[in-house]
Amino acid sequence: MTEGVEWAVHCCVVLSQAVEPVSAAQLAELHGVSKTYLAKHLQQLSRAGLVRSTRGRVGGYELTRAAAKVSLLDIVEAVDGPEPAFRCTEIRQRGPLATPPEKCLKPCGVARAMGAAEQAWRRSLASVSVDDLAGSVVRDNGAGTFDALRGWLAPG
Amino acid sequence: MTEGVEWAVHCCVVLSQAVEPVSAAQLAELHGVSKTYLAKHLQQLSRAGLVRSTRGRVGGYELTRAAAKVSLLDIVEAVDGPEPAFRCTEIRQRGPLATPPEKCLKPCGVARAMGAAEQAWRRSLASVSVDDLAGSVVRDNGAGTFDALRGWLAPG
């Protein structure tokens, strides 16, 4: 998993609590990271349809839907892609005892077991929303945490 | 996940069905891969205590314990290491609204949710043994599959 996932998740949590769109510069400053670095991950979130950028007086990023409808899996897949971590190279079809192709129409037991484990991982990520994560920040650090954030984000 | 995992799992399934230790050269030929390449992964399995190499008339590799006691997780960790895929870099401690260190004694909500998903993945991998995988080969390809393997492995 790439480091960008962590940045992207934190950005989504911030956006879920902001009253107005948040600029890339503000997201970068807030997280102590360069704007150039963050821009790539904001683009990935945008391409996946999780955030959109708005122009005008208050230009910046906002979530495209309710935070309860954006899952951790949505963000992980936006940044790292939907490809499975385990790629079966059909080892069973190699060597002197190769299984003939016509007997390899379904994935082998190894690929099935690896796939089941990844499904369990995906299901777990899909069960947690950005709204849940924001709730855990409040439980950990108190209700004032996001008030401070909104104060910092407020123009002027 | 590295490609070596797939090779290592297939080797363990073969070893679970062999009557005598299997040489690295045989394992390489059987899987249509170079001995040099496979040697690295056999060493990883050996270092993790899953296989041992024997010398003497029939030198080669064998499992150190019953195939039902070697899980897919054991093999994945032997090859790819036990480190989690998600590494939290404590983003919450950065920037102008940084959470003070004394409030960061437990992992943040993001890290907890990522950790829970990886636990689900590990639990699933831990629930499948090399013996289960050998059983799935028999179910897929018939009971004769491993007889052919034992015939091929037999010396002479």
PDB file of C-alpha atoms in Angstrom:
ATOM      1  CA  MET A   1       0.000   0.000   0.000  1.00  0.00           C
ATOM      2  CA  THR A   2       1.381   3.411  -0.893  1.00  0.00           C
ATOM      3  CA  GLU A   3       1.857   6.257   1.560  1.00  0.00           C
ATOM      4  CA  GLY A   4      -0.560   8.341  -0.476  1.00  0.00           C
ATOM      5  CA  VAL A   5      -3.483   6.397   0.987  1.00  0.00           C
ATOM      6  CA  GLU A   6      -2.838   7.890   4.408  1.00  0.00           C
ATOM      7  CA  TRP A   7      -2.718  11.450   3.022  1.00  0.00           C
ATOM      8  CA  ALA A   8      -5.853  10.919   0.969  1.00  0.00           C
ATOM      9  CA  VAL A   9      -7.825   9.565   3.921  1.00  0.00           C
ATOM     10  CA  HIS A  10      -6.813  12.470   6.157  1.00  0.00           C
ATOM     11  CA  CYS A  11      -7.797  14.950   3.436  1.00  0.00           C
ATOM     12  CA  CYS A  12     -11.219  13.351   3.085  1.00  0.00           C
ATOM     13  CA  VAL A  13     -11.791  13.559   6.842  1.00  0.00           C
ATOM     14  CA  VAL A  14     -10.923  17.281   6.762  1.00  0.00           C
ATOM     15  CA  LEU A  15     -13.229  17.868   3.779  1.00  0.00           C
ATOM     16  CA  SER A  16     -16.046  16.090   5.604  1.00  0.00           C
ATOM     17  CA  GLN A  17     -15.836  18.673   8.391  1.00  0.00           C
ATOM     18  CA  ALA A  18     -15.289  21.809   6.357  1.00  0.00           C
ATOM     19  CA  VAL A  19     -18.153  24.218   5.804  1.00  0.00           C
ATOM     20  CA  GLU A  20     -16.801  25.450   2.466  1.00  0.00           C
ATOM     21  CA  PRO A  21     -14.454  24.031  -0.192  1.00  0.00           C
ATOM     22  CA  VAL A  22     -10.843  23.730   1.030  1.00  0.00           C
ATOM     23  CA  SER A  23      -7.959  24.774  -1.215  1.00  0.00           C
ATOM     24  CA  ALA A  24      -5.108  22.402  -1.998  1.00  0.00           C
ATOM     25  CA  ALA A  25      -2.758  24.929  -0.365  1.00  0.00           C
ATOM     26  CA  GLN A  26      -4.733  24.770   2.901  1.00  0.00           C
ATOM     27  CA  LEU A  27      -4.861  20.958   2.847  1.00  0.00           C
ATOM     28  CA  ALA A  28      -1.107  20.871   2.291  1.00  0.00           C
ATOM     29  CA  GLU A  29      -0.322  23.364   5.070  1.00  0.00           C
ATOM     30  CA  LEU A  30      -2.687  21.653   7.479  1.00  0.00           C
ATOM     31  CA  HIS A  31      -0.921  18.327   6.956  1.00  0.00           C
ATOM     32  CA  GLY A  32       2.612  19.720   6.818  1.00  0.00           C
ATOM     33  CA  VAL A  33       3.266  18.381   3.321  1.00  0.00           C
ATOM     34  CA  SER A  34       4.121  20.017   0.000  1.00  0.00           C
ATOM     35  CA  LYS A  35       1.261  21.140  -2.202  1.00  0.00           C
ATOM     36  CA  THR A  36       2.876  19.425  -5.210  1.00  0.00           C
ATOM     37  CA  TYR A  37       2.940  16.105  -3.413  1.00  0.00           C
ATOM     38  CA  LEU A  38      -0.643  16.368  -2.245  1.00  0.00           C
ATOM     39  CA  ALA A  39      -1.898  17.527  -5.658  1.00  0.00           C
ATOM     40  CA  LYS A  40      -1.295  14.065  -7.109  1.00  0.00           C
ATOM     41  CA  HIS A  41      -3.448  12.403  -4.486  1.00  0.00           C
ATOM     42  CA  LEU A  42      -6.188  15.018  -4.740  1.00  0.00           C
ATOM     43  CA  GLN A  43      -6.256  14.307  -8.474  1.00  0.00           C
ATOM     44  CA  GLN A  44      -6.611  10.588  -7.771  1.00  0.00           C
ATOM     45  CA  LEU A  45      -9.561  11.291  -5.457  1.00  0.00           C
ATOM     46  CA  SER A  46     -11.054  13.582  -8.083  1.00  0.00           C
ATOM     47  CA  ARG A  47     -10.624  11.038 -10.879  1.00  0.00           C
ATOM     48  CA  ALA A  48     -12.390   8.439  -8.712  1.00  0.00           C
ATOM     49  CA  GLY A  49     -15.295  10.840  -8.244  1.00  0.00           C
ATOM     50  CA  LEU A  50     -14.865  11.176  -4.474  1.00  0.00           C
ATOM     51  CA  VAL A  51     -14.001  14.885  -4.475  1.00  0.00           C
ATOM     52  CA  ARG A  52     -14.508  17.733  -6.914  1.00  0.00           C
ATOM     53  CA  SER A  53     -12.770  21.053  -7.234  1.00  0.00           C
ATOM     54  CA  THR A  54     -14.809  24.198  -7.328  1.00  0.00           C
ATOM     55  CA  ARG A  55     -13.808  27.584  -8.660  1.00  0.00           C
ATOM     56  CA  GLY A  56     -14.969  31.051  -7.713  1.00  0.00           C
ATOM     57  CA  ARG A  57     -14.714  33.061  -4.533  1.00  0.00           C
ATOM     58  CA  VAL A  58     -14.133  29.989  -2.396  1.00  0.00           C
ATOM     59  CA  GLY A  59     -12.231  27.692  -4.753  1.00  0.00           C
ATOM     60  CA  GLY A  60     -11.095  24.343  -3.491  1.00  0.00           C
ATOM     61  CA  TYR A  61     -12.037  20.749  -2.920  1.00  0.00           C
ATOM     62  CA  GLU A  62     -15.190  19.260  -1.473  1.00  0.00           C
ATOM     63  CA  LEU A  63     -16.569  15.741  -1.154  1.00  0.00           C
ATOM     64  CA  THR A  64     -19.009  14.867  -3.919  1.00  0.00           C
ATOM     65  CA  ARG A  65     -21.316  12.981  -1.546  1.00  0.00           C
ATOM     66  CA  ALA A  66     -22.103  12.534   2.130  1.00  0.00           C
ATOM     67  CA  ALA A  67     -19.104  11.384   4.193  1.00  0.00           C
ATOM     68  CA  ALA A  68     -21.132   8.381   5.344  1.00  0.00           C
ATOM     69  CA  LYS A  69     -21.188   7.253   1.684  1.00  0.00           C
ATOM     70  CA  VAL A  70     -17.407   7.429   1.159  1.00  0.00           C
ATOM     71  CA  SER A  71     -15.699   4.297   2.438  1.00  0.00           C
ATOM     72  CA  LEU A  72     -12.094   3.621   3.259  1.00  0.00           C
ATOM     73  CA  LEU A  73     -12.145   1.125   0.380  1.00  0.00           C
ATOM     74  CA  ASP A  74     -13.241   3.873  -2.034  1.00  0.00           C
ATOM     75  CA  ILE A  75     -10.191   5.923  -1.024  1.00  0.00           C
ATOM     76  CA  VAL A  76      -7.714   3.006  -1.054  1.00  0.00           C
ATOM     77  CA  GLU A  77      -8.878   2.031  -4.544  1.00  0.00           C
ATOM     78  CA  ALA A  78      -8.779   5.646  -5.741  1.00  0.00           C
ATOM     79  CA  VAL A  79      -5.115   5.933  -4.750  1.00  0.00           C
ATOM     80  CA  ASP A  80      -3.715   2.413  -5.177  1.00  0.00           C
ATOM     81  CA  GLY A  81      -6.050   1.111  -7.880  1.00  0.00           C
ATOM     82  CA  PRO A  82      -8.508  -1.775  -7.721  1.00  0.00           C
ATOM     83  CA  GLU A  83      -6.008  -4.489  -8.749  1.00  0.00           C
ATOM     84  CA  PRO A  84      -5.656  -7.401  -6.323  1.00  0.00           C
ATOM     85  CA  ALA A  85      -2.394  -7.644  -4.353  1.00  0.00           C
ATOM     86  CA  PHE A  86      -1.988 -11.303  -5.294  1.00  0.00           C
ATOM     87  CA  ARG A  87      -1.542 -11.947  -8.998  1.00  0.00           C
ATOM     88  CA  CYS A  88      -1.801 -15.584 -10.046  1.00  0.00           C
ATOM     89  CA  THR A  89       0.678 -16.422 -12.814  1.00  0.00           C
ATOM     90  CA  GLU A  90      -0.821 -19.883 -13.435  1.00  0.00           C
ATOM     91  CA  ILE A  91       2.139 -21.843 -12.123  1.00  0.00           C
ATOM     92  CA  ARG A  92       0.018 -24.999 -12.422  1.00  0.00           C
ATOM     93  CA  GLN A  93       0.274 -24.698 -16.213  1.00  0.00           C
ATOM     94  CA  ARG A  94       4.084 -24.885 -16.192  1.00  0.00           C
ATOM     95  CA  GLY A  95       6.616 -27.689 -16.068  1.00  0.00           C
ATOM     96  CA  PRO A  96       6.495 -31.386 -16.971  1.00  0.00           C
ATOM     97  CA  LEU A  97       3.265 -32.042 -15.030  1.00  0.00           C
ATOM     98  CA  ALA A  98       1.452 -28.939 -16.295  1.00  0.00           C
ATOM     99  CA  THR A  99      -2.309 -28.974 -15.889  1.00  0.00           C
ATOM    100  CA  PRO A 100      -3.842 -28.654 -19.375  1.00  0.00           C
ATOM    101  CA  PRO A 101      -5.472 -25.255 -20.097  1.00  0.00           C
ATOM    102  CA  GLU A 102      -8.941 -26.772 -20.461  1.00  0.00           C
ATOM    103  CA  LYS A 103      -8.723 -27.889 -16.833  1.00  0.00           C
ATOM    104  CA  CYS A 104      -7.737 -24.378 -15.714  1.00  0.00           C
ATOM    105  CA  LEU A 105     -10.946 -22.531 -16.458  1.00  0.00           C
ATOM    106  CA  LYS A 106     -11.481 -21.626 -12.822  1.00  0.00           C
ATOM    107  CA  PRO A 107      -8.794 -20.160 -10.538  1.00  0.00           C
ATOM    108  CA  CYS A 108      -6.700 -22.713  -8.657  1.00  0.00           C
ATOM    109  CA  GLY A 109      -7.067 -23.298  -4.917  1.00  0.00           C
ATOM    110  CA  VAL A 110      -4.150 -20.995  -4.098  1.00  0.00           C
ATOM    111  CA  ALA A 111      -5.613 -18.094  -6.084  1.00  0.00           C
ATOM    112  CA  ARG A 112      -9.062 -18.734  -4.576  1.00  0.00           C
ATOM    113  CA  ALA A 113      -7.712 -18.671  -1.013  1.00  0.00           C
ATOM    114  CA  MET A 114      -5.705 -15.509  -1.692  1.00  0.00           C
ATOM    115  CA  GLY A 115      -8.764 -13.934  -3.294  1.00  0.00           C
ATOM    116  CA  ALA A 116     -10.945 -14.817  -0.301  1.00  0.00           C
ATOM    117  CA  ALA A 117      -8.450 -13.142   2.054  1.00  0.00           C
ATOM    118  CA  GLU A 118      -8.414  -9.995  -0.086  1.00  0.00           C
ATOM    119  CA  GLN A 119     -12.213 -10.022  -0.106  1.00  0.00           C
ATOM    120  CA  ALA A 120     -12.165 -10.086   3.705  1.00  0.00           C
ATOM    121  CA  TRP A 121      -9.790  -7.100   3.648  1.00  0.00           C
ATOM    122  CA  ARG A 122     -12.000  -5.205   1.193  1.00  0.00           C
ATOM    123  CA  ARG A 123     -15.176  -5.956   3.143  1.00  0.00           C
ATOM    124  CA  SER A 124     -13.540  -4.581   6.284  1.00  0.00           C
ATOM    125  CA  LEU A 125     -12.409  -1.390   4.509  1.00  0.00           C
ATOM    126  CA  ALA A 126     -15.820  -0.998   2.886  1.00  0.00           C
ATOM    127  CA  SER A 127     -17.500  -1.105   6.302  1.00  0.00           C
ATOM    128  CA  VAL A 128     -15.751   2.069   7.512  1.00  0.00           C
ATOM    129  CA  SER A 129     -16.816   5.463   6.169  1.00  0.00           C
ATOM    130  CA  VAL A 130     -15.155   8.874   6.297  1.00  0.00           C
ATOM    131  CA  ASP A 131     -17.967   9.823   8.659  1.00  0.00           C
ATOM    132  CA  ASP A 132     -16.996   6.938  10.984  1.00  0.00           C
ATOM    133  CA  LEU A 133     -13.384   8.140  10.915  1.00  0.00           C
ATOM    134  CA  ALA A 134     -14.413  11.697  11.756  1.00  0.00           C
ATOM    135  CA  GLY A 135     -16.409  10.248  14.654  1.00  0.00           C
ATOM    136  CA  SER A 136     -13.326   8.419  15.920  1.00  0.00           C
ATOM    137  CA  VAL A 137     -11.328  11.681  15.866  1.00  0.00           C
ATOM    138  CA  VAL A 138     -13.987  13.293  18.040  1.00  0.00           C
ATOM    139  CA  ARG A 139     -14.010  10.328  20.419  1.00  0.00           C
ATOM    140  CA  ASP A 140     -10.210  10.405  20.651  1.00  0.00           C
ATOM    141  CA  ASN A 141      -9.656  14.140  20.902  1.00  0.00           C
ATOM    142  CA  GLY A 142     -12.918  15.711  21.944  1.00  0.00           C
ATOM    143  CA  ALA A 143     -15.678  17.560  20.144  1.00  0.00           C
ATOM    144  CA  GLY A 144     -13.594  20.738  19.968  1.00  0.00           C
ATOM    145  CA  THR A 145     -11.139  19.251  17.475  1.00  0.00           C
ATOM    146  CA  PHE A 146     -13.182  20.069  14.419  1.00  0.00           C
ATOM    147  CA  ASP A 147     -14.238  23.457  15.765  1.00  0.00           C
ATOM    148  CA  ALA A 148     -10.548  24.359  15.810  1.00  0.00           C
ATOM    149  CA  LEU A 149     -10.239  23.041  12.258  1.00  0.00           C
ATOM    150  CA  ARG A 150     -13.198  25.071  11.028  1.00  0.00           C
ATOM    151  CA  GLY A 151     -11.788  28.167  12.736  1.00  0.00           C
ATOM    152  CA  TRP A 152      -8.445  27.658  11.018  1.00  0.00           C
ATOM    153  CA  LEU A 153     -10.079  27.084   7.623  1.00  0.00           C
ATOM    154  CA  ALA A 154     -12.385  30.120   7.860  1.00  0.00           C
ATOM    155  CA  PRO A 155     -11.303  32.918   5.491  1.00  0.00           C
ATOM    156  CA  GLY A 156     -10.006  36.104   6.933  1.00  0.00           C
TER     157      GLY A 156
ATOM    158  CA  MET B   1       2.554  -8.905  -2.405  1.00  0.00           C
ATOM    159  CA  THR B   2       5.592 -10.315  -4.184  1.00  0.00           C
ATOM    160  CA  GLU B   3       5.451 -13.018  -6.848  1.00  0.00           C
ATOM    161  CA  GLY B   4       7.581 -15.248  -4.621  1.00  0.00           C
ATOM    162  CA  VAL B   5       4.555 -15.988  -2.466  1.00  0.00           C
ATOM    163  CA  GLU B   6       2.938 -17.928  -5.288  1.00  0.00           C
ATOM    164  CA  TRP B   7       6.085 -20.014  -5.886  1.00  0.00           C
ATOM    165  CA  ALA B   8       6.540 -20.692  -2.203  1.00  0.00           C
ATOM    166  CA  VAL B   9       2.956 -21.861  -1.753  1.00  0.00           C
ATOM    167  CA  HIS B  10       3.168 -24.209  -4.723  1.00  0.00           C
ATOM    168  CA  CYS B  11       6.442 -25.652  -3.407  1.00  0.00           C
ATOM    169  CA  CYS B  12       4.876 -26.314   0.002  1.00  0.00           C
ATOM    170  CA  VAL B  13       1.940 -28.121  -1.610  1.00  0.00           C
ATOM    171  CA  VAL B  14       4.384 -30.330  -3.540  1.00  0.00           C
ATOM    172  CA  LEU B  15       6.405 -31.040  -0.390  1.00  0.00           C
ATOM    173  CA  SER B  16       3.219 -31.991   1.453  1.00  0.00           C
ATOM    174  CA  GLN B  17       2.604 -34.741  -1.084  1.00  0.00           C
ATOM    175  CA  ALA B  18       6.149 -36.057  -1.517  1.00  0.00           C
ATOM    176  CA  VAL B  19       7.206 -39.283   0.153  1.00  0.00           C
ATOM    177  CA  GLU B  20      10.838 -38.220   0.429  1.00  0.00           C
ATOM    178  CA  PRO B  21      12.683 -34.885   0.488  1.00  0.00           C
ATOM    179  CA  VAL B  22      12.546 -33.035  -2.834  1.00  0.00           C
ATOM    180  CA  SER B  23      15.645 -31.347  -4.250  1.00  0.00           C
ATOM    181  CA  ALA B  24      15.651 -27.684  -5.216  1.00  0.00           C
ATOM    182  CA  ALA B  25      16.456 -28.782  -8.777  1.00  0.00           C
ATOM    183  CA  GLN B  26      13.322 -30.945  -8.908  1.00  0.00           C
ATOM    184  CA  LEU B  27      11.143 -28.191  -7.456  1.00  0.00           C
ATOM    185  CA  ALA B  28      12.529 -25.770 -10.041  1.00  0.00           C
ATOM    186  CA  GLU B  29      12.019 -28.141 -12.980  1.00  0.00           C
ATOM    187  CA  LEU B  30       8.539 -29.079 -11.815  1.00  0.00           C
ATOM    188  CA  HIS B  31       7.482 -25.431 -11.751  1.00  0.00           C
ATOM    189  CA  GLY B  32       9.348 -24.389 -14.896  1.00  0.00           C
ATOM    190  CA  VAL B  33      11.452 -21.788 -13.110  1.00  0.00           C
ATOM    191  CA  SER B  34      15.189 -21.313 -12.592  1.00  0.00           C
ATOM    192  CA  LYS B  35      16.783 -22.998  -9.590  1.00  0.00           C
ATOM    193  CA  THR B  36      18.545 -19.752  -8.667  1.00  0.00           C
ATOM    194  CA  TYR B  37      15.264 -17.902  -8.515  1.00  0.00           C
ATOM    195  CA  LEU B  38      13.564 -20.575  -6.444  1.00  0.00           C
ATOM    196  CA  ALA B  39      16.533 -20.950  -4.066  1.00  0.00           C
ATOM    197  CA  LYS B  40      15.839 -17.539  -2.567  1.00  0.00           C
ATOM    198  CA  HIS B  41      12.268 -18.472  -1.703  1.00  0.00           C
ATOM    199  CA  LEU B  42      13.227 -21.887  -0.348  1.00  0.00           C
ATOM    200  CA  GLN B  43      15.681 -20.083   1.929  1.00  0.00           C
ATOM    201  CA  GLN B  44      12.911 -17.793   3.126  1.00  0.00           C
ATOM    202  CA  LEU B  45      10.732 -20.818   3.939  1.00  0.00           C
ATOM    203  CA  SER B  46      13.670 -22.433   5.688  1.00  0.00           C
ATOM    204  CA  ARG B  47      14.483 -19.320   7.718  1.00  0.00           C
ATOM    205  CA  ALA B  48      10.862 -19.179   8.853  1.00  0.00           C
ATOM    206  CA  GLY B  49      11.093 -22.789  10.025  1.00  0.00           C
ATOM    207  CA  LEU B  50       8.493 -24.111   7.571  1.00  0.00           C
ATOM    208  CA  VAL B  51      10.863 -26.377   5.609  1.00  0.00           C
ATOM    209  CA  ARG B  52      14.242 -27.908   6.315  1.00  0.00           C
ATOM    210  CA  SER B  53      16.860 -29.234   3.959  1.00  0.00           C
ATOM    211  CA  THR B  54      18.202 -32.704   4.505  1.00  0.00           C
ATOM    212  CA  ARG B  55      21.446 -34.178   3.272  1.00  0.00           C
ATOM    213  CA  GLY B  56      22.389 -37.740   2.475  1.00  0.00           C
ATOM    214  CA  ARG B  57      21.161 -40.215  -0.101  1.00  0.00           C
ATOM    215  CA  VAL B  58      17.903 -38.360  -0.613  1.00  0.00           C
ATOM    216  CA  GLY B  59      18.913 -34.752  -0.052  1.00  0.00           C
ATOM    217  CA  GLY B  60      16.319 -32.059  -0.447  1.00  0.00           C
ATOM    218  CA  TYR B  61      13.558 -30.117   1.213  1.00  0.00           C
ATOM    219  CA  GLU B  62      10.737 -31.339   3.406  1.00  0.00           C
ATOM    220  CA  LEU B  63       8.101 -29.647   5.547  1.00  0.00           C
ATOM    221  CA  THR B  64       9.071 -29.439   9.215  1.00  0.00           C
ATOM    222  CA  ARG B  65       5.546 -30.199  10.399  1.00  0.00           C
ATOM    223  CA  ALA B  66       2.245 -31.618   9.237  1.00  0.00           C
ATOM    224  CA  ALA B  67       0.776 -29.791   6.217  1.00  0.00           C
ATOM    225  CA  ALA B  68      -2.375 -29.127   8.226  1.00  0.00           C
ATOM    226  CA  LYS B  69      -0.220 -27.043  10.586  1.00  0.00           C
ATOM    227  CA  VAL B  70       1.291 -24.815   7.875  1.00  0.00           C
ATOM    228  CA  SER B  71      -1.046 -21.970   6.979  1.00  0.00           C
ATOM    229  CA  LEU B  72      -1.102 -19.680   3.982  1.00  0.00           C
ATOM    230  CA  LEU B  73      -0.337 -16.846   6.406  1.00  0.00           C
ATOM    231  CA  ASP B  74       2.830 -18.662   7.573  1.00  0.00           C
ATOM    232  CA  ILE B  75       4.038 -18.779   3.969  1.00  0.00           C
ATOM    233  CA  VAL B  76       3.049 -15.200   3.084  1.00  0.00           C
ATOM    234  CA  GLU B  77       4.882 -13.905   6.160  1.00  0.00           C
ATOM    235  CA  ALA B  78       7.916 -16.106   5.460  1.00  0.00           C
ATOM    236  CA  VAL B  79       8.288 -14.563   1.998  1.00  0.00           C
ATOM    237  CA  ASP B  80       6.963 -11.004   2.361  1.00  0.00           C
ATOM    238  CA  GLY B  81       7.680 -10.436   6.054  1.00  0.00           C
ATOM    239  CA  PRO B  82       5.246  -9.771   8.884  1.00  0.00           C
ATOM    240  CA  GLU B  83       5.153  -5.973   8.454  1.00  0.00           C
ATOM    241  CA  PRO B  84       1.701  -4.463   7.905  1.00  0.00           C
ATOM    242  CA  ALA B  85       0.914  -3.116   4.427  1.00  0.00           C
ATOM    243  CA  PHE B  86      -0.352   0.149   5.897  1.00  0.00           C
ATOM    244  CA  ARG B  87       2.261   2.188   7.731  1.00  0.00           C
ATOM    245  CA  CYS B  88       0.912   5.103   9.762  1.00  0.00           C
ATOM    246  CA  THR B  89       3.236   8.111   9.604  1.00  0.00           C
ATOM    247  CA  GLU B  90       1.333  10.012  12.300  1.00  0.00           C
ATOM    248  CA  ILE B  91      -0.011  12.711  10.023  1.00  0.00           C
ATOM    249  CA  ARG B  92      -2.144  13.915  12.928  1.00  0.00           C
ATOM    250  CA  GLN B  93       1.032  15.185  14.630  1.00  0.00           C
ATOM    251  CA  ARG B  94       1.924  17.513  11.734  1.00  0.00           C
ATOM    252  CA  GLY B  95       0.903  20.997  10.722  1.00  0.00           C
ATOM    253  CA  PRO B  96      -0.551  23.984  12.575  1.00  0.00           C
ATOM    254  CA  LEU B  97      -3.303  21.935  14.292  1.00  0.00           C
ATOM    255  CA  ALA B  98      -1.027  19.039  15.261  1.00  0.00           C
ATOM    256  CA  THR B  99      -2.375  16.737  17.957  1.00  0.00           C
ATOM    257  CA  PRO B 100       0.106  16.838  20.878  1.00  0.00           C
ATOM    258  CA  PRO B 101       2.179  13.637  21.319  1.00  0.00           C
ATOM    259  CA  GLU B 102       0.643  12.882  24.731  1.00  0.00           C
ATOM    260  CA  LYS B 103      -2.737  12.583  23.026  1.00  0.00           C
ATOM    261  CA  CYS B 104      -1.321  10.154  20.442  1.00  0.00           C
ATOM    262  CA  LEU B 105      -0.550   7.196  22.667  1.00  0.00           C
ATOM    263  CA  LYS B 106      -2.966   4.936  20.825  1.00  0.00           C
ATOM    264  CA  PRO B 107      -3.153   4.619  17.039  1.00  0.00           C
ATOM    265  CA  CYS B 108      -5.525   7.058  15.320  1.00  0.00           C
ATOM    266  CA  GLY B 109      -8.849   5.973  13.844  1.00  0.00           C
ATOM    267  CA  VAL B 110      -7.411   5.662  10.340  1.00  0.00           C
ATOM    268  CA  ALA B 111      -4.599   3.368  11.497  1.00  0.00           C
ATOM    269  CA  ARG B 112      -7.051   1.318  13.586  1.00  0.00           C
ATOM    270  CA  ALA B 113      -9.411   0.801  10.640  1.00  0.00           C
ATOM    271  CA  MET B 114      -6.530  -0.141   8.333  1.00  0.00           C
ATOM    272  CA  GLY B 115      -5.206  -2.504  10.988  1.00  0.00           C
ATOM    273  CA  ALA B 116      -8.614  -4.143  11.408  1.00  0.00           C
ATOM    274  CA  ALA B 117      -8.804  -4.781   7.658  1.00  0.00           C
ATOM    275  CA  GLU B 118      -5.347  -6.346   7.659  1.00  0.00           C
ATOM    276  CA  GLN B 119      -6.370  -8.490  10.611  1.00  0.00           C
ATOM    277  CA  ALA B 120      -9.345  -9.752   8.598  1.00  0.00           C
ATOM    278  CA  TRP B 121      -6.937 -10.592   5.734  1.00  0.00           C
ATOM    279  CA  ARG B 122      -4.549 -12.389   8.087  1.00  0.00           C
ATOM    280  CA  ARG B 123      -7.350 -14.336   9.756  1.00  0.00           C
ATOM    281  CA  SER B 124      -8.544 -15.523   6.381  1.00  0.00           C
ATOM    282  CA  LEU B 125      -5.042 -16.610   5.309  1.00  0.00           C
ATOM    283  CA  ALA B 126      -4.469 -18.292   8.677  1.00  0.00           C
ATOM    284  CA  SER B 127      -7.617 -20.363   8.202  1.00  0.00           C
ATOM    285  CA  VAL B 128      -6.261 -22.140   5.109  1.00  0.00           C
ATOM    286  CA  SER B 129      -3.549 -24.790   5.461  1.00  0.00           C
ATOM    287  CA  VAL B 130      -1.250 -26.393   2.923  1.00  0.00           C
ATOM    288  CA  ASP B 131      -3.274 -29.540   3.523  1.00  0.00           C
ATOM    289  CA  ASP B 132      -6.463 -27.672   2.543  1.00  0.00           C
ATOM    290  CA  LEU B 133      -4.760 -26.462  -0.642  1.00  0.00           C
ATOM    291  CA  ALA B 134      -3.634 -29.988  -1.525  1.00  0.00           C
ATOM    292  CA  GLY B 135      -7.245 -31.084  -0.997  1.00  0.00           C
ATOM    293  CA  SER B 136      -8.451 -28.410  -3.402  1.00  0.00           C
ATOM    294  CA  VAL B 137      -5.996 -29.651  -6.063  1.00  0.00           C
ATOM    295  CA  VAL B 138      -7.462 -33.142  -5.707  1.00  0.00           C
ATOM    296  CA  ARG B 139     -11.006 -31.799  -5.905  1.00  0.00           C
ATOM    297  CA  ASP B 140     -10.139 -29.746  -9.007  1.00  0.00           C
ATOM    298  CA  ASN B 141      -8.015 -32.297 -10.876  1.00  0.00           C
ATOM    299  CA  GLY B 142      -8.792 -35.704  -9.459  1.00  0.00           C
ATOM    300  CA  ALA B 143      -7.064 -38.016  -7.011  1.00  0.00           C
ATOM    301  CA  GLY B 144      -4.547 -39.117  -9.636  1.00  0.00           C
ATOM    302  CA  THR B 145      -2.839 -35.707  -9.719  1.00  0.00           C
ATOM    303  CA  PHE B 146      -0.543 -36.399  -6.794  1.00  0.00           C
ATOM    304  CA  ASP B 147       0.111 -39.994  -7.881  1.00  0.00           C
ATOM    305  CA  ALA B 148       1.556 -38.540 -11.083  1.00  0.00           C
ATOM    306  CA  LEU B 149       3.636 -36.149  -8.979  1.00  0.00           C
ATOM    307  CA  ARG B 150       4.965 -38.930  -6.737  1.00  0.00           C
ATOM    308  CA  GLY B 151       5.817 -40.997  -9.816  1.00  0.00           C
ATOM    309  CA  TRP B 152       7.736 -38.088 -11.323  1.00  0.00           C
ATOM    310  CA  LEU B 153       9.591 -37.400  -8.073  1.00  0.00           C
ATOM    311  CA  ALA B 154      10.541 -41.041  -7.448  1.00  0.00           C
ATOM    312  CA  PRO B 155      14.248 -41.651  -7.992  1.00  0.00           C
ATOM    313  CA  GLY B 156      15.269 -43.741 -10.962  1.00  0.00           C
TER     314      GLY B 156
END
